[in-house]
Amino acid sequence: MGMDNLLKRYYLPAMYGIEFILGIVGCVTAICSYIFCLKEWKSGNVYLFNLSVSDLMFICTLPSLITTYAQEQTHQNDFWCFSNRYILHLDLYSSILFLTWVSIDRYLLLKYPLRQHVLQKTSSAVVISALIWIVVTFQIMPILTFLVDSNNSSNKTTCKDFASSGNANHSLIYSLCLTFTGFIVPLTVLCFFYMKIVKFLKSMDRNFQNNDSFKRPVTLVFSIVIVFIVLQTPYHIMRNVRIASRVNLAKYSRCDRIIINSLYIVTRPLAFFQSVINPLFYFLMGDRLRESLFSKMEMSFISVMSFELTSNSD
């Protein structure tokens, strides 16, 4: 058994299992906090809520992926194959856009603290979020044409990952375009607004620069940029290299193809580990959300303690 097959059978189920356990707790907590604890919704809350929904959708597909790789299932029902791979890529690229708009919202909040800009309205955030879902949906629809290799001898289909299926000559062109429009462009916008935030803070009086309320947005946006670069850049590079190695099979030995595929497999769960990290940003960026959640927890704790004291006294 080659190294790539060993990684599929043991590495992917283990990594996706960790992501499922951590991700389901963080995403469910975040969504429940927004629904039950947040009284007043701002534009940033709308983007973060949509981000949490996107992450939860991906997290819910992980048990199926874990079973598929752990049991070395090479065939799946068309519906499950399409839905799992589709949601996986939907989360990947919608998350990038939602976090990019969060950075834009943070910059606008610094420049217009009274929320006078039209993009700071909650209604504007709802419209932009809806457009993000629509744009990403159409952006990744071509992936479905590459995913399934039909098996004429049965009603089942061989379901492979995007980089390992379909016509490599066509999928390479599409993958390069998707990498540029879905990853490089949003990351560039994210970096641009990070620089705008830094420039804005430097132009402020020294007293404002020492204010934590101005420093924290810079730290958060910088952290998001680092997460993007460290987790997702290797994945996008290796995905394109993997497809390119399938285009020119004659130029690569079997050993070279195994090494390329193995490196690509290693980067896949790392890229989607962002869905586990995102809940940290929900609470670091949502001041009102944190306050409401902690207040609810404190009230629940007091209620439980009061009930126990009453029961004991009786």
CSV table of C-alpha atoms in Angstrom, one decimal, residues 13-313:
chain,number,residue,atom,x,y,z
A,13,PRO,CA,-10.1,10.1,9.3
A,14,ALA,CA,-8.0,11.1,12.3
A,15,MET,CA,-7.8,14.8,11.3
A,16,TYR,CA,-11.4,15.1,10.2
A,17,GLY,CA,-12.4,13.4,13.5
A,18,ILE,CA,-10.6,16.0,15.5
A,19,GLU,CA,-12.1,18.8,13.4
A,20,PHE,CA,-15.6,17.4,13.8
A,21,ILE,CA,-15.3,17.2,17.6
A,22,LEU,CA,-13.8,20.6,18.0
A,23,GLY,CA,-15.8,22.2,15.2
A,24,ILE,CA,-19.3,21.0,16.2
A,25,VAL,CA,-18.8,22.4,19.8
A,26,GLY,CA,-17.6,25.8,18.6
A,27,CYS,CA,-20.1,26.2,15.7
A,28,VAL,CA,-23.2,25.1,17.7
A,29,THR,CA,-22.2,27.3,20.6
A,30,ALA,CA,-21.7,30.3,18.3
A,31,ILE,CA,-25.0,29.8,16.4
A,32,CYS,CA,-27.0,29.4,19.6
A,33,SER,CA,-25.3,32.4,21.1
A,34,TYR,CA,-26.3,34.5,18.1
A,35,ILE,CA,-29.9,33.2,18.1
A,36,PHE,CA,-30.6,33.3,21.9
A,37,CYS,CA,-28.2,35.8,23.4
A,38,LEU,CA,-27.7,38.6,20.8
A,39,LYS,CA,-30.4,41.3,21.2
A,40,GLU,CA,-29.1,43.9,18.7
A,41,TRP,CA,-27.7,42.7,15.4
A,42,LYS,CA,-25.0,44.8,13.7
A,43,SER,CA,-23.5,44.3,10.2
A,44,GLY,CA,-20.5,42.5,11.6
A,45,ASN,CA,-22.8,40.1,13.5
A,46,VAL,CA,-24.6,39.2,10.3
A,47,TYR,CA,-21.3,38.2,8.5
A,48,LEU,CA,-20.1,36.2,11.5
A,49,PHE,CA,-23.4,34.4,11.8
A,50,ASN,CA,-23.3,33.4,8.2
A,51,LEU,CA,-19.8,32.3,8.6
A,52,SER,CA,-20.8,30.1,11.5
A,53,VAL,CA,-23.6,28.5,9.5
A,54,SER,CA,-21.2,27.8,6.6
A,55,ASP,CA,-18.8,26.2,9.0
A,56,LEU,CA,-21.5,24.1,10.6
A,57,MET,CA,-22.6,22.8,7.2
A,58,PHE,CA,-19.1,21.6,6.5
A,59,ILE,CA,-18.7,20.1,10.0
A,60,CYS,CA,-21.9,18.0,9.4
A,61,THR,CA,-20.4,16.4,6.3
A,62,LEU,CA,-17.3,15.1,8.2
A,63,PRO,CA,-18.8,11.9,9.6
A,64,SER,CA,-19.5,10.7,6.1
A,65,LEU,CA,-16.0,11.6,4.9
A,66,ILE,CA,-14.5,9.8,8.0
A,67,THR,CA,-16.4,6.6,7.2
A,68,THR,CA,-15.5,6.8,3.6
A,69,TYR,CA,-11.8,7.0,4.1
A,70,ALA,CA,-11.6,4.8,7.2
A,71,GLN,CA,-13.4,1.9,5.5
A,72,GLU,CA,-11.7,2.6,2.1
A,73,GLN,CA,-15.0,3.0,0.4
A,74,THR,CA,-14.4,3.7,-3.3
A,75,HIS,CA,-18.1,4.0,-4.2
A,76,GLN,CA,-20.7,6.3,-3.0
A,77,ASN,CA,-24.3,7.3,-3.9
A,78,ASP,CA,-24.3,10.2,-6.3
A,79,PHE,CA,-26.2,12.5,-3.9
A,80,TRP,CA,-23.8,12.0,-1.0
A,81,CYS,CA,-20.8,12.4,-3.2
A,82,PHE,CA,-22.0,15.6,-4.8
A,83,SER,CA,-23.4,17.1,-1.5
A,84,ASN,CA,-20.3,16.3,0.6
A,85,ARG,CA,-17.8,17.7,-1.9
A,86,TYR,CA,-20.0,20.7,-2.8
A,87,ILE,CA,-20.5,21.7,0.8
A,88,LEU,CA,-16.8,21.3,1.5
A,89,HIS,CA,-15.9,23.8,-1.2
A,90,LEU,CA,-18.8,26.0,-0.4
A,91,ASP,CA,-17.6,26.4,3.1
A,92,LEU,CA,-14.0,27.0,2.0
A,93,TYR,CA,-14.7,29.9,-0.3
A,94,SER,CA,-17.7,31.4,1.4
A,95,SER,CA,-15.7,31.5,4.7
A,96,ILE,CA,-12.9,33.5,3.0
A,97,LEU,CA,-15.4,36.1,1.7
A,98,PHE,CA,-17.3,36.4,5.0
A,99,LEU,CA,-14.0,37.0,6.9
A,100,THR,CA,-13.0,39.5,4.2
A,101,TRP,CA,-16.2,41.5,4.7
A,102,VAL,CA,-15.6,41.3,8.5
A,103,SER,CA,-12.3,43.0,8.0
A,104,ILE,CA,-14.0,45.6,5.8
A,105,ASP,CA,-16.6,46.1,8.5
A,106,ARG,CA,-13.9,46.5,11.1
A,107,TYR,CA,-12.2,49.2,9.0
A,108,LEU,CA,-15.4,51.1,8.5
A,109,LEU,CA,-16.1,50.9,12.2
A,110,LEU,CA,-12.8,52.6,13.0
A,111,LYS,CA,-13.4,55.3,10.3
A,112,TYR,CA,-17.1,55.7,11.0
A,113,PRO,CA,-17.6,54.9,14.7
A,114,LEU,CA,-21.2,56.2,14.6
A,115,ARG,CA,-22.0,53.7,11.8
A,116,GLN,CA,-22.9,56.4,9.2
A,117,HIS,CA,-21.7,54.5,6.2
A,118,VAL,CA,-24.3,52.6,4.1
A,119,LEU,CA,-22.3,49.4,4.3
A,120,GLN,CA,-22.5,49.4,8.1
A,121,LYS,CA,-26.3,49.0,8.0
A,122,THR,CA,-27.6,45.6,9.0
A,123,SER,CA,-29.8,45.5,5.9
A,124,SER,CA,-26.7,46.0,3.7
A,125,ALA,CA,-24.9,43.2,5.5
A,126,VAL,CA,-27.9,40.9,4.8
A,127,VAL,CA,-27.9,41.7,1.1
A,128,ILE,CA,-24.1,41.3,0.9
A,129,SER,CA,-24.3,37.9,2.7
A,130,ALA,CA,-27.0,36.7,0.3
A,131,LEU,CA,-24.8,37.8,-2.6
A,132,ILE,CA,-21.9,35.9,-1.2
A,133,TRP,CA,-23.9,32.7,-1.0
A,134,ILE,CA,-25.1,33.1,-4.6
A,135,VAL,CA,-21.7,34.1,-6.0
A,136,VAL,CA,-19.8,31.2,-4.3
A,137,THR,CA,-22.6,28.8,-5.4
A,138,PHE,CA,-22.1,29.6,-9.1
A,139,GLN,CA,-18.3,29.8,-8.6
A,140,ILE,CA,-18.0,26.2,-7.5
A,141,MET,CA,-20.7,24.6,-9.6
A,142,PRO,CA,-18.2,23.5,-12.3
A,143,ILE,CA,-16.6,21.3,-9.6
A,144,LEU,CA,-19.5,19.0,-9.8
A,145,THR,CA,-18.7,18.1,-13.4
A,146,PHE,CA,-15.3,16.8,-12.4
A,147,LEU,CA,-16.2,14.9,-9.3
A,148,VAL,CA,-17.8,11.6,-10.3
A,149,ASP,CA,-16.3,9.0,-12.6
A,150,SER,CA,-19.1,6.8,-13.7
A,151,ASN,CA,-18.9,3.0,-13.4
A,152,ASN,CA,-20.9,1.4,-16.2
A,153,SER,CA,-21.0,-2.0,-14.6
A,154,SER,CA,-23.1,-0.9,-11.6
A,155,ASN,CA,-25.4,1.8,-10.5
A,156,LYS,CA,-22.7,3.2,-8.1
A,157,THR,CA,-20.1,5.8,-8.9
A,158,THR,CA,-16.5,6.3,-7.9
A,159,CYS,CA,-16.4,9.4,-5.9
A,160,LYS,CA,-13.0,11.1,-5.7
A,161,ASP,CA,-11.7,14.4,-4.5
A,162,PHE,CA,-11.7,17.3,-7.0
A,163,ALA,CA,-8.0,17.2,-7.8
A,164,SER,CA,-8.0,13.4,-8.4
A,165,SER,CA,-11.1,13.2,-10.7
A,166,GLY,CA,-12.3,14.4,-14.1
A,167,ASN,CA,-10.4,15.5,-17.1
A,168,ALA,CA,-7.1,17.0,-15.7
A,169,ASN,CA,-6.6,19.3,-18.7
A,170,HIS,CA,-9.9,21.0,-18.1
A,171,SER,CA,-9.9,20.9,-14.3
A,172,LEU,CA,-6.4,22.5,-14.1
A,173,ILE,CA,-7.6,25.6,-15.9
A,174,TYR,CA,-10.7,25.8,-13.7
A,175,SER,CA,-8.7,25.1,-10.5
A,176,LEU,CA,-6.2,27.9,-11.4
A,177,CYS,CA,-9.1,30.3,-12.0
A,178,LEU,CA,-10.8,29.3,-8.7
A,179,THR,CA,-7.6,29.7,-6.8
A,180,PHE,CA,-7.2,33.2,-8.2
A,181,THR,CA,-10.8,34.4,-7.8
A,182,GLY,CA,-11.7,32.4,-4.7
A,183,PHE,CA,-8.5,32.7,-2.7
A,184,ILE,CA,-5.9,35.2,-4.0
A,185,VAL,CA,-8.3,38.1,-4.7
A,186,PRO,CA,-10.1,37.9,-1.3
A,187,LEU,CA,-6.8,37.5,0.5
A,188,THR,CA,-5.5,40.5,-1.3
A,189,VAL,CA,-8.5,42.5,-0.2
A,190,LEU,CA,-8.1,41.3,3.3
A,191,CYS,CA,-4.4,42.4,3.3
A,192,PHE,CA,-5.4,45.8,1.7
A,193,PHE,CA,-7.9,46.6,4.5
A,194,TYR,CA,-5.4,45.4,7.1
A,195,MET,CA,-2.9,48.0,5.8
A,196,LYS,CA,-5.7,50.6,5.7
A,197,ILE,CA,-6.4,49.9,9.4
A,198,VAL,CA,-2.7,50.2,10.3
A,199,LYS,CA,-2.4,53.4,8.3
A,200,PHE,CA,-5.5,54.8,10.0
A,201,LEU,CA,-4.3,54.1,13.5
A,202,LYS,CA,-0.9,55.6,12.7
A,203,SER,CA,-2.6,58.8,11.7
A,204,MET,CA,-4.4,59.0,15.0
A,205,ASP,CA,-3.2,60.8,18.0
A,206,ARG,CA,-0.9,58.9,20.3
A,207,ASN,CA,-3.6,58.6,22.9
A,208,PHE,CA,-5.8,56.7,20.5
A,209,GLN,CA,-2.9,54.5,19.5
A,210,ASN,CA,-2.5,53.3,23.0
A,211,ASN,CA,-6.2,52.5,23.3
A,212,ASP,CA,-6.9,48.8,23.2
A,213,SER,CA,-10.1,49.3,21.2
A,214,PHE,CA,-8.0,50.5,18.3
A,215,LYS,CA,-5.2,47.9,18.7
A,216,ARG,CA,-7.4,44.8,18.9
A,217,PRO,CA,-8.9,45.1,15.4
A,218,VAL,CA,-5.4,45.2,14.0
A,219,THR,CA,-4.4,42.1,15.9
A,220,LEU,CA,-7.5,40.2,14.9
A,221,VAL,CA,-7.2,41.0,11.2
A,222,PHE,CA,-3.5,40.2,11.2
A,223,SER,CA,-4.3,36.8,12.8
A,224,ILE,CA,-6.8,36.1,10.1
A,225,VAL,CA,-4.3,36.9,7.4
A,226,ILE,CA,-1.8,34.5,9.0
A,227,VAL,CA,-4.4,31.8,9.3
A,228,PHE,CA,-5.2,32.2,5.6
A,229,ILE,CA,-1.6,32.0,4.5
A,230,VAL,CA,-0.5,29.2,6.8
A,231,LEU,CA,-3.5,26.9,6.3
A,232,GLN,CA,-4.8,27.5,2.9
A,233,THR,CA,-1.8,28.5,0.7
A,234,PRO,CA,-0.2,25.0,0.8
A,235,TYR,CA,-3.6,23.4,-0.1
A,236,HIS,CA,-4.2,25.6,-3.1
A,237,ILE,CA,-0.6,25.1,-4.3
A,238,MET,CA,-0.7,21.3,-3.9
A,239,ARG,CA,-4.1,21.0,-5.5
A,240,ASN,CA,-2.9,22.6,-8.7
A,241,VAL,CA,0.3,20.6,-8.6
A,242,ARG,CA,-1.7,17.4,-8.1
A,243,ILE,CA,-3.9,18.2,-11.1
A,244,ALA,CA,-0.8,19.2,-13.2
A,245,SER,CA,0.9,15.9,-12.4
A,246,ARG,CA,-2.1,14.1,-13.9
A,247,VAL,CA,-2.0,16.3,-17.1
A,248,ASN,CA,1.6,15.2,-17.9
A,249,LEU,CA,1.7,11.6,-16.6
A,250,ALA,CA,4.7,10.7,-18.8
A,251,LYS,CA,6.9,13.3,-17.1
A,252,TYR,CA,6.4,11.9,-13.6
A,253,SER,CA,7.5,8.6,-12.3
A,254,ARG,CA,5.0,6.6,-10.1
A,255,CYS,CA,7.1,7.5,-7.0
A,256,ASP,CA,6.8,11.2,-7.9
A,257,ARG,CA,3.1,11.0,-8.3
A,258,ILE,CA,2.7,9.3,-5.0
A,259,ILE,CA,4.8,12.0,-3.3
A,260,ILE,CA,2.7,14.8,-4.9
A,261,ASN,CA,-0.6,13.1,-4.0
A,262,SER,CA,0.7,12.5,-0.4
A,263,LEU,CA,1.6,16.1,0.1
A,264,TYR,CA,-1.7,17.2,-1.3
A,265,ILE,CA,-3.6,14.8,1.1
A,266,VAL,CA,-1.7,16.3,4.0
A,267,THR,CA,-2.8,19.9,3.1
A,268,ARG,CA,-6.5,19.1,2.7
A,269,PRO,CA,-7.6,18.8,6.4
A,270,LEU,CA,-5.2,21.6,7.3
A,271,ALA,CA,-7.1,24.0,4.9
A,272,PHE,CA,-10.4,23.1,6.4
A,273,PHE,CA,-9.1,23.4,10.0
A,274,GLN,CA,-10.1,27.0,9.6
A,275,SER,CA,-13.6,26.0,10.4
A,276,VAL,CA,-12.4,25.0,13.8
A,277,ILE,CA,-10.5,28.2,14.3
A,278,ASN,CA,-13.3,30.5,13.1
A,279,PRO,CA,-15.4,30.3,16.3
A,280,LEU,CA,-12.5,32.0,18.1
A,281,PHE,CA,-13.0,35.0,15.8
A,282,TYR,CA,-16.7,35.0,16.5
A,283,PHE,CA,-16.2,35.7,20.2
A,284,LEU,CA,-13.1,37.9,19.8
A,285,MET,CA,-14.8,40.2,17.4
A,286,GLY,CA,-18.3,40.1,18.8
A,287,ASP,CA,-18.1,42.2,22.0
A,288,ARG,CA,-21.9,42.3,22.5
A,289,LEU,CA,-22.1,38.6,21.8
A,290,ARG,CA,-19.5,37.7,24.4
A,291,GLU,CA,-21.2,39.9,27.0
A,292,SER,CA,-24.6,38.5,26.3
A,293,LEU,CA,-23.3,34.9,26.4
A,294,PHE,CA,-21.4,35.4,29.7
A,295,SER,CA,-24.5,37.1,31.1
A,296,LYS,CA,-26.7,34.2,30.1
A,297,MET,CA,-24.2,31.7,31.6
A,298,GLU,CA,-24.0,33.7,34.8
A,299,MET,CA,-27.8,33.8,35.1
A,300,SER,CA,-28.1,30.1,34.4
A,301,PHE,CA,-25.5,29.3,37.0
A,302,ILE,CA,-27.2,31.5,39.6
A,303,SER,CA,-30.6,29.8,38.8
A,304,VAL,CA,-29.1,26.3,39.2
A,305,MET,CA,-27.4,27.2,42.5
A,306,SER,CA,-30.6,28.8,43.8
A,307,PHE,CA,-32.6,25.7,42.9
A,308,GLU,CA,-30.1,23.4,44.6
A,309,LEU,CA,-30.1,25.6,47.7
A,310,THR,CA,-33.9,25.6,47.8
A,311,SER,CA,-34.1,21.8,47.3
A,312,ASN,CA,-31.6,21.3,50.1
A,313,SER,CA,-33.5,23.6,52.5
